[in-house]
Coordinates of N, CA, C and O in Angstrom, one line a residue:
M188 N -19.4 70.0 -264.2 CA -17.8 71.5 -264.6 C -19.1 72.0 -265.8 O -19.7 71.4 -266.3
T189 N -18.7 73.2 -265.2 CA -19.1 74.2 -266.6 C -18.7 74.0 -267.7 O -19.3 75.3 -268.7
D190 N -17.4 74.6 -267.9 CA -16.1 74.3 -268.8 C -16.4 73.3 -269.7 O -16.8 71.8 -270.2
Q191 N -15.9 73.5 -271.2 CA -16.4 73.2 -272.1 C -15.0 72.5 -272.5 O -14.7 73.0 -272.3
A192 N -15.1 71.0 -272.8 CA -14.6 70.0 -273.1 C -13.5 70.5 -273.7 O -13.7 71.0 -275.2
N193 N -11.6 70.9 -273.5 CA -11.4 71.2 -274.0 C -9.9 69.8 -274.8 O -9.1 69.9 -273.1
A194 N -9.5 69.1 -274.9 CA -8.7 68.4 -275.4 C -7.0 68.6 -275.1 O -6.1 67.7 -274.8
Q195 N -6.5 69.7 -276.0 CA -5.2 70.6 -276.1 C -5.0 70.6 -274.8 O -4.2 70.7 -274.2
T196 N -5.8 71.5 -274.3 CA -5.8 72.1 -272.0 C -5.7 70.6 -271.3 O -4.8 71.0 -270.6
L197 N -6.4 69.6 -271.6 CA -6.0 68.6 -271.3 C -4.2 68.5 -271.5 O -4.4 67.2 -269.6
G198 N -4.4 67.8 -273.0 CA -2.9 67.6 -273.0 C -2.1 68.2 -272.7 O -0.5 67.2 -272.0
Q199 N -2.0 69.4 -272.9 CA -1.1 70.2 -272.1 C -0.7 69.8 -270.6 O 0.1 69.9 -270.2
G200 N -1.9 70.2 -269.8 CA -1.6 69.9 -268.1 C -0.9 68.8 -268.4 O -0.6 68.4 -267.4
L201 N -1.3 67.4 -268.4 CA -0.8 66.1 -268.3 C 0.6 65.9 -268.6 O 1.1 65.8 -268.0
V202 N 0.8 67.1 -269.4 CA 2.3 66.8 -270.0 C 3.4 67.9 -268.6 O 4.7 67.6 -269.0
E203 N 2.1 68.6 -268.8 CA 3.4 69.6 -268.2 C 3.7 69.2 -266.8 O 4.6 69.7 -266.0
N204 N 3.1 68.2 -266.3 CA 2.9 68.0 -264.6 C 3.3 66.4 -264.5 O 4.1 66.4 -263.9
I205 N 3.6 66.3 -265.8 CA 4.3 64.7 -266.2 C 5.6 65.1 -266.5 O 6.4 64.1 -265.6
V206 N 6.6 65.0 -267.4 CA 6.9 65.6 -267.7 C 8.7 65.9 -266.6 O 9.6 64.9 -266.5
P207 N 8.0 67.1 -266.2 CA 9.7 67.0 -265.0 C 9.0 65.8 -263.5 O 10.2 65.8 -263.6
R208 N 8.6 64.6 -263.9 CA 9.0 63.9 -262.9 C 9.3 62.4 -264.0 O 9.2 61.4 -263.1
T209 N 9.8 62.5 -265.2 CA 10.3 61.4 -265.1 C 11.3 61.7 -265.7 O 12.3 62.7 -265.8
V210 N 12.1 60.0 -266.2 CA 13.4 60.6 -266.9 C 13.3 60.7 -268.2 O 13.2 60.2 -269.0
M211 N 13.7 62.4 -268.7 CA 13.6 62.6 -269.9 C 15.4 62.2 -270.3 O 15.9 61.6 -270.4
R212 N 15.3 61.5 -272.0 CA 15.9 61.3 -272.8 C 17.1 62.2 -274.3 O 15.9 62.7 -274.6
F213 N 17.7 62.6 -273.8 CA 18.3 63.4 -274.9 C 19.7 63.5 -275.3 O 20.5 62.4 -275.1
P214 N 19.8 62.9 -276.9 CA 21.5 62.7 -277.2 C 22.3 63.8 -276.9 O 23.3 62.6 -277.1
S215 N 22.6 64.2 -276.2 CA 23.1 65.1 -275.7 C 23.0 66.7 -274.6 O 21.9 66.9 -274.9
A216 N 23.6 67.0 -274.2 CA 23.5 68.5 -272.9 C 22.9 69.3 -274.0 O 22.8 69.9 -273.7
N217 N 23.5 69.9 -274.9 CA 23.1 71.1 -275.9 C 21.7 70.7 -276.3 O 21.0 71.4 -276.4
V218 N 21.7 69.8 -276.9 CA 20.2 69.0 -277.6 C 19.6 68.8 -275.8 O 17.9 70.0 -275.9
R219 N 19.1 68.8 -275.2 CA 18.3 69.0 -273.5 C 18.2 70.7 -273.0 O 17.4 71.0 -273.1
G220 N 19.6 71.5 -273.7 CA 19.3 72.9 -273.2 C 18.8 73.1 -274.3 O 18.3 74.4 -273.8
A221 N 18.6 72.6 -275.4 CA 17.5 73.2 -276.6 C 16.3 73.8 -275.8 O 15.8 74.6 -276.6
T222 N 16.0 72.0 -276.0 CA 14.5 72.0 -275.4 C 14.2 72.4 -274.3 O 13.2 72.7 -274.0
I223 N 15.0 72.3 -272.9 CA 14.4 72.5 -271.0 C 15.2 74.0 -270.8 O 16.0 74.2 -270.7
L224 N 14.4 74.7 -271.3 CA 14.8 76.3 -271.0 C 14.4 76.6 -269.7 O 15.5 77.6 -270.1
K225 N 13.9 75.8 -269.3 CA 13.6 76.3 -268.1 C 13.4 75.3 -267.3 O 12.1 74.7 -266.0
P226 N 14.5 74.2 -266.7 CA 14.2 73.0 -265.6 C 14.0 73.7 -264.7 O 14.2 74.6 -263.4
V227 N 13.5 72.9 -263.2 CA 13.2 72.8 -262.6 C 13.8 71.7 -261.7 O 14.0 70.3 -261.9
A228 N 13.9 72.0 -260.3 CA 14.8 71.0 -259.3 C 14.3 69.8 -259.5 O 13.0 70.1 -259.1
G229 N 15.1 68.7 -259.9 CA 14.2 67.6 -259.5 C 14.2 66.6 -261.0 O 14.1 65.6 -261.0
M230 N 14.1 67.5 -261.8 CA 14.2 66.9 -263.2 C 15.5 65.5 -263.0 O 16.2 66.7 -263.1
L231 N 14.7 65.2 -263.9 CA 15.4 63.6 -264.7 C 16.2 63.6 -265.6 O 15.1 63.5 -266.7
S232 N 17.1 63.4 -266.0 CA 17.1 63.4 -268.0 C 18.5 62.0 -267.7 O 19.9 62.5 -267.4
W233 N 18.7 61.4 -269.1 CA 20.0 60.5 -269.9 C 20.3 61.4 -270.5 O 19.7 62.4 -271.6
L234 N 22.0 61.3 -270.6 CA 22.5 61.7 -272.0 C 23.0 60.7 -272.9 O 23.8 59.9 -272.1
Q235 N 22.3 60.3 -273.6 CA 22.6 59.8 -274.6 C 24.0 59.3 -275.1 O 25.2 58.3 -274.4
D236 N 24.7 60.7 -275.4 CA 26.2 60.6 -276.0 C 27.0 59.9 -274.5 O 28.1 60.3 -274.8
V237 N 27.1 60.8 -273.6 CA 28.5 60.4 -272.4 C 27.5 58.8 -271.4 O 28.4 58.9 -270.5
R238 N 26.6 58.5 -272.1 CA 25.8 57.1 -271.0 C 25.9 58.0 -269.1 O 26.0 57.4 -268.5
K239 N 25.1 59.3 -269.0 CA 25.2 59.1 -268.0 C 23.6 59.7 -267.6 O 22.7 60.9 -268.2
L240 N 22.9 60.2 -266.3 CA 21.8 60.2 -265.6 C 22.5 61.1 -265.0 O 22.9 61.6 -263.6
E241 N 21.2 62.5 -265.1 CA 21.7 64.2 -264.0 C 20.2 64.1 -263.8 O 19.2 64.2 -264.1
V242 N 20.8 65.0 -262.4 CA 19.9 66.1 -261.9 C 19.6 67.3 -261.9 O 20.5 68.0 -261.8
Y243 N 19.1 68.1 -262.6 CA 18.6 69.7 -262.5 C 18.3 69.6 -260.6 O 17.5 69.5 -259.8
D244 N 19.2 69.8 -259.8 CA 19.1 70.5 -258.7 C 19.4 71.8 -258.2 O 19.3 72.5 -257.3
G245 N 18.1 72.7 -259.1 CA 17.8 74.2 -259.2 C 19.0 75.2 -259.7 O 18.6 76.6 -259.6
T246 N 21.0 74.5 -259.9 CA 21.8 76.1 -260.0 C 22.1 75.3 -261.8 O 22.8 75.8 -261.9
G247 N 21.9 73.9 -260.9 CA 22.7 73.1 -262.9 C 22.3 71.2 -262.8 O 21.7 71.0 -261.4
W248 N 22.9 71.0 -263.7 CA 22.2 69.8 -263.6 C 23.7 69.0 -263.7 O 25.0 69.2 -263.5
S249 N 23.6 68.2 -262.8 CA 24.4 67.2 -261.7 C 24.1 65.1 -262.1 O 23.1 65.0 -261.8
T250 N 25.8 65.1 -261.6 CA 25.4 63.4 -262.6 C 25.0 62.9 -261.3 O 25.5 62.5 -260.0
V251 N 24.1 61.9 -261.6 CA 23.9 61.2 -260.4 C 24.3 59.7 -260.4 O 25.3 58.9 -260.2
T252 N 24.5 59.2 -262.3 CA 25.1 58.2 -262.3 C 26.0 57.9 -263.6 O 24.9 58.9 -264.9
A253 N 26.5 57.1 -263.6 CA 27.4 57.0 -265.0 C 26.8 55.7 -265.5 O 26.6 54.8 -265.0
G254 N 26.7 55.4 -267.2 CA 26.4 54.1 -267.4 C 27.6 53.2 -266.6 O 28.6 53.6 -266.6
T255 N 27.2 52.0 -267.1 CA 28.5 50.2 -267.2 C 29.3 51.0 -267.5 O 29.6 51.3 -268.9
S256 N 30.7 51.2 -267.1 CA 31.6 51.8 -267.2 C 32.6 49.7 -267.3 O 32.9 49.7 -265.8
A257 N 32.8 49.3 -268.1 CA 33.7 48.6 -268.0 C 35.1 48.4 -267.6 O 35.7 49.5 -268.3
W258 N 35.8 47.6 -267.3 CA 37.3 47.7 -267.0 C 38.4 47.5 -268.4 O 37.8 46.6 -268.6
K259 N 39.1 48.4 -268.9 CA 39.6 47.9 -270.1 C 40.9 48.0 -269.2 O 41.9 48.6 -267.9
T260 N 41.7 47.0 -270.0 CA 42.8 46.0 -269.8 C 44.5 47.5 -270.4 O 44.1 48.5 -271.0
I261 N 45.2 48.0 -269.8 CA 46.1 49.3 -269.9 C 47.0 47.9 -270.3 O 48.1 47.2 -269.2
T262 N 47.7 48.2 -271.3 CA 48.9 47.3 -272.2 C 50.4 48.2 -271.4 O 50.4 49.5 -272.0
P263 N 50.9 47.6 -271.2 CA 52.0 48.3 -270.2 C 53.8 49.0 -271.0 O 53.4 48.2 -272.8
A264 N 53.9 50.1 -270.8 CA 54.6 50.9 -271.8 C 56.5 50.1 -272.1 O 56.7 50.3 -273.8
A265 N 56.9 49.3 -271.1 CA 57.7 48.9 -271.2 C 57.7 47.2 -271.3 O 56.6 47.0 -270.7
D266 N 59.0 46.6 -272.0 CA 58.8 44.8 -271.6 C 59.0 44.6 -270.1 O 59.4 43.5 -270.2
I267 N 60.2 45.8 -268.9 CA 59.9 45.4 -268.3 C 58.9 45.0 -267.0 O 59.5 44.7 -266.3
Y268 N 57.4 45.7 -267.2 CA 56.6 45.3 -266.9 C 55.7 43.5 -267.7 O 55.3 44.4 -268.4
T269 N 54.6 43.4 -267.0 CA 54.3 42.1 -266.9 C 53.2 42.5 -266.0 O 53.3 42.1 -265.2
H270 N 52.0 42.2 -266.7 CA 50.4 42.2 -266.1 C 50.4 40.5 -264.5 O 50.9 40.3 -264.8
N271 N 50.0 40.7 -264.1 CA 48.9 39.8 -262.4 C 50.3 39.7 -262.3 O 51.3 39.0 -261.2
G272 N 51.4 41.1 -261.2 CA 52.1 41.7 -260.1 C 51.5 41.4 -259.3 O 50.4 41.1 -258.6
N273 N 52.0 39.8 -257.9 CA 51.8 39.8 -256.9 C 51.1 39.0 -257.1 O 49.9 38.1 -256.4
S274 N 50.1 38.2 -257.9 CA 49.1 37.2 -258.4 C 47.5 38.5 -258.2 O 46.4 37.6 -257.7
Q275 N 47.9 39.8 -258.7 CA 46.7 40.3 -258.2 C 45.9 40.9 -260.1 O 44.5 41.9 -259.7
G276 N 46.1 40.9 -260.7 CA 44.8 40.1 -262.2 C 45.6 41.2 -263.2 O 46.8 41.6 -262.8
T277 N 45.2 41.5 -263.9 CA 45.4 42.0 -265.5 C 45.4 43.8 -264.8 O 44.2 44.3 -264.0
F278 N 46.4 44.7 -264.9 CA 46.4 46.1 -264.8 C 45.3 46.4 -265.2 O 45.0 46.8 -267.2
Q279 N 44.1 47.3 -264.8 CA 43.1 48.1 -265.9 C 42.5 48.7 -264.7 O 43.0 49.3 -263.6
Y280 N 42.5 50.0 -265.6 CA 41.5 51.0 -264.9 C 39.9 51.1 -266.0 O 39.4 49.9 -266.3
R281 N 38.6 51.5 -264.8 CA 37.2 52.0 -265.4 C 37.4 53.7 -264.7 O 37.2 53.6 -264.0
L282 N 35.5 54.2 -265.8 CA 35.8 55.8 -265.1 C 34.6 55.2 -263.6 O 33.5 54.2 -264.0
V283 N 34.3 56.0 -263.0 CA 33.1 55.3 -261.7 C 32.6 56.9 -261.6 O 33.1 58.0 -261.5
N284 N 31.0 56.5 -261.0 CA 30.8 58.1 -260.6 C 30.8 57.7 -259.3 O 30.2 56.3 -258.4
L285 N 31.9 58.3 -258.0 CA 31.0 58.5 -256.7 C 30.8 60.5 -255.9 O 31.2 61.1 -256.9
F286 N 29.4 60.2 -255.5 CA 28.7 61.3 -255.3 C 28.9 62.3 -256.2 O 28.9 63.3 -256.1
G287 N 28.5 62.1 -257.7 CA 28.6 62.5 -259.0 C 29.6 63.3 -259.5 O 29.1 64.3 -260.4
E288 N 30.7 63.0 -258.8 CA 31.9 63.5 -259.2 C 33.1 61.7 -260.1 O 32.5 60.7 -260.1
L289 N 33.2 62.6 -261.6 CA 33.4 60.6 -262.0 C 34.8 61.1 -262.0 O 35.7 61.8 -261.5
G290 N 35.6 59.8 -261.6 CA 36.7 59.3 -261.3 C 37.4 58.0 -262.2 O 36.5 57.8 -262.7
L291 N 38.2 57.9 -261.5 CA 39.3 57.3 -262.1 C 39.4 55.6 -261.1 O 40.6 55.8 -260.2
M292 N 39.6 54.3 -261.4 CA 38.9 53.4 -260.3 C 40.4 52.9 -261.7 O 40.5 52.3 -262.4
F293 N 41.1 51.7 -260.5 CA 42.3 51.0 -261.1 C 42.7 50.0 -260.5 O 42.2 49.2 -259.2
R294 N 42.2 48.7 -261.8 CA 42.9 47.4 -260.4 C 44.1 46.6 -261.1 O 44.2 46.8 -262.0
G295 N 44.2 45.5 -260.4 CA 45.3 44.2 -261.0 C 47.0 44.3 -260.4 O 47.2 45.4 -259.0
G296 N 47.9 44.5 -261.0 CA 48.9 44.3 -261.0 C 50.5 43.9 -261.9 O 49.6 43.7 -262.5
L297 N 51.2 44.9 -261.6 CA 52.1 44.6 -262.4 C 54.1 44.3 -261.6 O 53.6 44.4 -260.8
N298 N 54.3 43.5 -262.1 CA 55.7 42.7 -262.1 C 56.6 44.2 -262.5 O 56.2 44.0 -263.9
V299 N 57.4 43.6 -262.2 CA 59.0 44.9 -262.7 C 59.8 44.6 -262.4 O 60.4 43.9 -261.3
S300 N 60.7 43.8 -263.8 CA 62.2 44.1 -263.4 C 63.5 45.3 -263.7 O 62.3 45.9 -264.6
Y301 N 63.5 45.5 -263.2 CA 64.8 46.8 -263.5 C 65.9 46.5 -264.7 O 66.5 45.6 -264.1
P302 N 65.8 46.9 -265.5 CA 67.1 47.3 -266.5 C 68.8 47.1 -266.5 O 69.5 47.1 -266.5
T303 N 68.4 48.8 -264.7 CA 69.8 49.0 -264.7 C 69.9 48.7 -262.7 O 68.6 48.9 -262.1
P304 N 70.9 48.8 -262.5 CA 70.8 48.8 -260.7 C 70.6 49.6 -260.0 O 69.7 50.0 -259.3
N305 N 70.5 50.9 -261.0 CA 70.1 52.4 -259.8 C 68.8 52.5 -260.0 O 68.3 52.8 -258.9
G306 N 67.9 51.4 -260.6 CA 66.4 51.5 -259.9 C 65.2 52.0 -261.1 O 64.7 52.2 -260.7
V307 N 66.7 53.0 -262.1 CA 65.9 53.8 -262.8 C 65.0 53.2 -264.1 O 65.8 52.2 -264.2
L308 N 63.4 53.4 -263.2 CA 63.0 52.8 -265.1 C 63.3 53.9 -265.9 O 62.8 54.9 -266.1
P309 N 63.0 53.0 -267.6 CA 63.0 53.9 -268.9 C 61.7 54.4 -268.5 O 60.3 54.2 -268.0
G310 N 62.0 55.1 -269.8 CA 60.8 56.8 -270.0 C 60.0 57.6 -268.9 O 59.0 58.0 -269.0
G311 N 61.3 57.7 -267.9 CA 60.7 58.5 -266.7 C 59.4 57.3 -265.3 O 58.6 58.2 -265.0
G312 N 59.6 55.9 -265.7 CA 58.2 54.8 -265.2 C 57.7 55.3 -265.4 O 56.2 54.3 -264.9
R313 N 57.1 56.1 -267.2 CA 55.9 55.0 -267.9 C 55.0 53.9 -268.0 O 56.2 52.8 -268.0
L314 N 53.9 54.0 -267.3 CA 53.8 52.4 -267.3 C 52.4 52.4 -268.7 O 53.0 50.9 -268.8
N315 N 51.5 53.1 -269.3 CA 51.0 52.8 -270.0 C 51.7 53.2 -271.5 O 52.6 54.2 -271.8
Q316 N 51.6 51.8 -272.2 CA 51.9 52.2 -273.5 C 51.1 53.8 -274.6 O 51.1 54.2 -275.4
A317 N 50.2 53.6 -274.8 CA 49.1 54.1 -274.8 C 48.1 55.5 -274.2 O 48.0 54.9 -273.2
V318 N 48.1 56.4 -273.9 CA 47.1 56.9 -273.2 C 46.1 57.1 -272.9 O 45.6 55.9 -273.4
L319 N 45.8 57.5 -272.0 CA 44.5 56.7 -271.6 C 43.4 57.5 -272.3 O 43.7 59.0 -272.8
P320 N 41.8 57.0 -272.9 CA 41.5 58.6 -273.8 C 41.5 59.8 -272.8 O 41.2 60.2 -271.6
V321 N 40.6 61.0 -273.6 CA 40.2 61.9 -273.5 C 39.7 62.1 -272.3 O 39.6 62.8 -270.9
E322 N 38.6 61.5 -272.0 CA 37.3 61.2 -271.6 C 37.7 60.5 -269.6 O 37.3 60.5 -268.3
A323 N 38.6 59.4 -269.5 CA 39.7 59.5 -268.6 C 40.5 60.5 -267.8 O 42.3 59.2 -266.9
R324 N 41.1 61.2 -268.7 CA 42.5 62.0 -268.2 C 41.8 62.8 -266.9 O 41.1 63.9 -267.7
P325 N 42.7 63.5 -266.2 CA 42.1 64.7 -265.3 C 42.4 66.2 -265.6 O 43.1 66.2 -266.5
A326 N 41.9 67.0 -264.5 CA 41.7 68.3 -265.4 C 43.7 68.4 -264.8 O 43.4 69.6 -265.6
S327 N 43.9 67.9 -264.4 CA 45.0 68.3 -263.9 C 46.0 67.2 -263.1 O 44.9 66.3 -263.1
L328 N 46.7 67.6 -262.8 CA 47.6 65.9 -262.9 C 47.7 65.5 -261.2 O 46.7 66.5 -260.5
R329 N 47.1 64.4 -261.1 CA 46.9 63.3 -260.0 C 48.0 62.9 -259.3 O 48.6 62.1 -260.1
T330 N 48.4 62.8 -258.6 CA 49.2 61.5 -257.2 C 48.8 60.6 -256.4 O 47.6 61.4 -255.4
V331 N 48.7 59.6 -256.5 CA 47.9 58.5 -256.1 C 48.8 58.0 -255.2 O 50.1 57.2 -255.5
V332 N 49.0 57.4 -254.3 CA 50.2 56.1 -253.6 C 49.1 54.5 -253.9 O 48.3 54.4 -253.9
V333 N 50.1 54.1 -254.1 CA 50.4 52.9 -254.6 C 51.4 51.7 -254.0 O 52.2 51.9 -253.0
P334 N 50.0 50.3 -253.7 CA 51.8 49.4 -252.3 C 52.4 48.5 -253.0 O 52.6 48.5 -255.1
C335 N 53.0 48.5 -252.9 CA 54.7 47.4 -253.6 C 55.4 46.9 -252.5 O 54.5 46.4 -251.6
S336 N 56.2 45.8 -253.3 CA 56.0 44.8 -252.3 C 57.0 44.8 -251.6 O 58.2 46.5 -251.8
D337 N 58.0 43.7 -250.0 CA 59.3 45.1 -249.4 C 60.1 44.6 -249.0 O 61.0 44.8 -248.8
V338 N 59.8 43.6 -250.9 CA 61.1 42.5 -251.0 C 62.5 43.2 -252.3 O 61.6 44.1 -253.4
N339 N 63.4 44.0 -252.1 CA 64.0 44.8 -252.1 C 63.8 46.2 -252.8 O 63.8 46.3 -253.8
S340 N 63.3 46.6 -251.5 CA 63.4 47.8 -251.4 C 62.7 48.0 -249.5 O 62.4 47.9 -249.1
T341 N 63.4 49.2 -250.1 CA 63.3 50.2 -248.3 C 61.9 50.9 -248.4 O 62.2 51.4 -247.3
R342 N 60.6 51.3 -249.5 CA 60.1 51.7 -249.3 C 58.3 50.1 -249.4 O 58.7 49.0 -250.4
I343 N 57.4 50.7 -248.4 CA 56.1 49.6 -249.0 C 54.9 50.4 -250.8 O 54.3 49.8 -250.0
T344 N 55.5 51.8 -250.6 CA 54.4 52.5 -251.5 C 55.2 53.0 -252.1 O 56.8 53.6 -252.8
L345 N 54.7 53.0 -252.8 CA 55.6 54.1 -254.7 C 54.4 55.1 -254.6 O 52.9 54.8 -254.1
K346 N 54.7 56.0 -255.7 CA 53.6 57.0 -256.0 C 53.2 56.7 -258.1 O 54.4 56.5 -258.2
L347 N 52.0 57.4 -257.8 CA 51.5 56.8 -259.1 C 50.7 58.5 -260.3 O 50.2 59.1 -259.1
D348 N 51.7 58.7 -260.5 CA 51.5 60.5 -261.2 C 50.5 59.9 -262.6 O 51.0 59.2 -263.6
I349 N 49.6 60.8 -262.6 CA 48.8 60.6 -263.8 C 47.9 61.7 -264.1 O 47.9 63.2 -263.4
T350 N 49.0 61.6 -265.1 CA 49.1 63.2 -265.9 C 47.2 64.0 -267.2 O 46.5 63.2 -267.4
K351 N 47.3 64.9 -266.8 CA 46.5 65.7 -267.6 C 46.4 65.3 -268.9 O 45.5 65.1 -269.9
D352 N 47.6 64.6 -269.6 CA 48.1 64.0 -271.3 C 47.6 62.5 -271.2 O 47.7 62.1 -271.9
G353 N 47.5 62.0 -270.1 CA 46.7 60.4 -269.7 C 48.0 59.7 -269.9 O 47.8 58.7 -270.0
I354 N 49.0 60.1 -269.4 CA 50.2 59.3 -269.3 C 50.1 59.0 -267.8 O 50.5 59.7 -267.0
L355 N 50.7 57.5 -266.8 CA 50.5 57.5 -266.1 C 52.1 56.7 -265.1 O 52.6 56.2 -266.1
N356 N 52.8 57.7 -264.4 CA 54.1 57.0 -264.4 C 54.0 56.7 -262.8 O 53.6 57.0 -262.1
L357 N 55.2 55.8 -262.8 CA 56.0 55.1 -261.4 C 57.5 55.7 -261.0 O 58.0 56.2 -261.6
V358 N 56.4 56.6 -259.6 CA 57.6 57.5 -259.6 C 58.5 57.0 -257.9 O 56.9 56.4 -257.2
G359 N 59.5 57.0 -257.7 CA 59.9 56.6 -256.7 C 60.6 55.1 -256.3 O 61.4 55.1 -255.4
T360 N 61.0 54.8 -257.4 CA 62.1 53.3 -257.1 C 63.6 54.5 -257.4 O 64.0 55.5 -258.3
D361 N 64.4 53.4 -256.9 CA 66.3 54.1 -256.9 C 66.8 52.8 -256.5 O 66.2 51.4 -256.6
S362 N 67.8 52.6 -256.2 CA 68.4 51.5 -256.1 C 68.6 50.6 -254.6 O 68.6 49.2 -254.8
N363 N 67.6 51.5 -253.8 CA 67.6 50.7 -253.0 C 66.3 50.6 -252.2 O 65.5 50.0 -251.8
S364 N 65.3 50.8 -253.5 CA 64.3 50.5 -254.1 C 63.4 49.4 -255.2 O 63.1 51.0 -256.0
K365 N 63.8 48.6 -255.6 CA 64.0 47.8 -256.4 C 62.2 47.2 -256.4 O 62.7 45.6 -256.5
P366 N 61.3 47.0 -255.3 CA 60.0 46.2 -255.4 C 60.1 45.4 -256.9 O 60.1 45.8 -258.1
P367 N 59.8 44.3 -257.0 CA 58.6 43.2 -257.6 C 58.1 43.6 -258.4 O 57.4 42.7 -259.6
W368 N 57.2 44.0 -257.8 CA 55.3 44.5 -257.9 C 55.3 45.6 -257.5 O 55.6 45.6 -256.2
V369 N 54.0 46.4 -258.2 CA 53.6 46.7 -257.6 C 52.0 46.8 -258.1 O 51.4 46.2 -258.6
G370 N 51.2 47.0 -257.2 CA 49.3 47.0 -257.3 C 49.1 47.8 -257.3 O 49.2 49.5 -256.5
F371 N 47.3 47.9 -257.6 CA 46.7 49.3 -257.8 C 45.2 48.4 -257.2 O 44.3 49.6 -258.0
N372 N 44.9 47.9 -256.7 CA 43.9 47.4 -256.8 C 43.1 48.8 -255.4 O 43.6 48.8 -254.9
G373 N 42.1 49.0 -255.9 CA 41.4 50.4 -255.5 C 41.7 51.7 -255.0 O 41.2 52.6 -254.3
V374 N 43.1 51.7 -255.7 CA 42.8 53.1 -256.6 C 41.9 53.9 -257.4 O 41.9 53.3 -258.2
F375 N 42.0 55.0 -256.8 CA 41.0 56.0 -256.9 C 41.5 57.1 -257.3 O 42.1 57.5 -256.2
T376 N 40.9 58.2 -258.2 CA 41.1 59.5 -258.2 C 40.0 60.4 -258.8 O 39.8 59.8 -259.4
S377 N 39.9 61.7 -258.3 CA 38.8 62.4 -259.0 C 39.8 62.6 -260.6 O 40.3 62.5 -260.8
L378 N 38.7 63.0 -261.6 CA 39.1 63.2 -262.1 C 39.1 65.0 -262.4 O 39.4 65.6 -263.2

């Protein structure tokens, strides 16, 4: 080697080549944006505030995964609903990441008793006492199909509307369709 040794150049060369190949940690996306001015495809970063691993795909940051998302119990809005419908467990939700897109997943079941013979549910069929937190709300209305008992019902599915305000509404009951339970296992929607 004919060049004079330069520790600063050596250190800078190591950092510039290693950093894009490691998982960088940042308190938020704003801090990351202020720190990495020219990201390159393949860079990985962990965002602590939202607990997400993201990769730069050459055009933008895309979620690879989200941190552990515990199941959260949904408190029923009315006393006509009780947990463990059809022995399916407690009605719960959690945030999940599927192919880089955040979604909402449900599990469990609710027993339903009907206060009137016409099958109309109070509160427009509202299921949750407290609205879902902001991070668990869809950008617009989401409608999914949920299974229900065929006992006392002319149908075997009902509709679950998930509003952008975080309200869960059960739709489809009437005087001929008053199923005693509704299930939510495996019900999933994108946010």
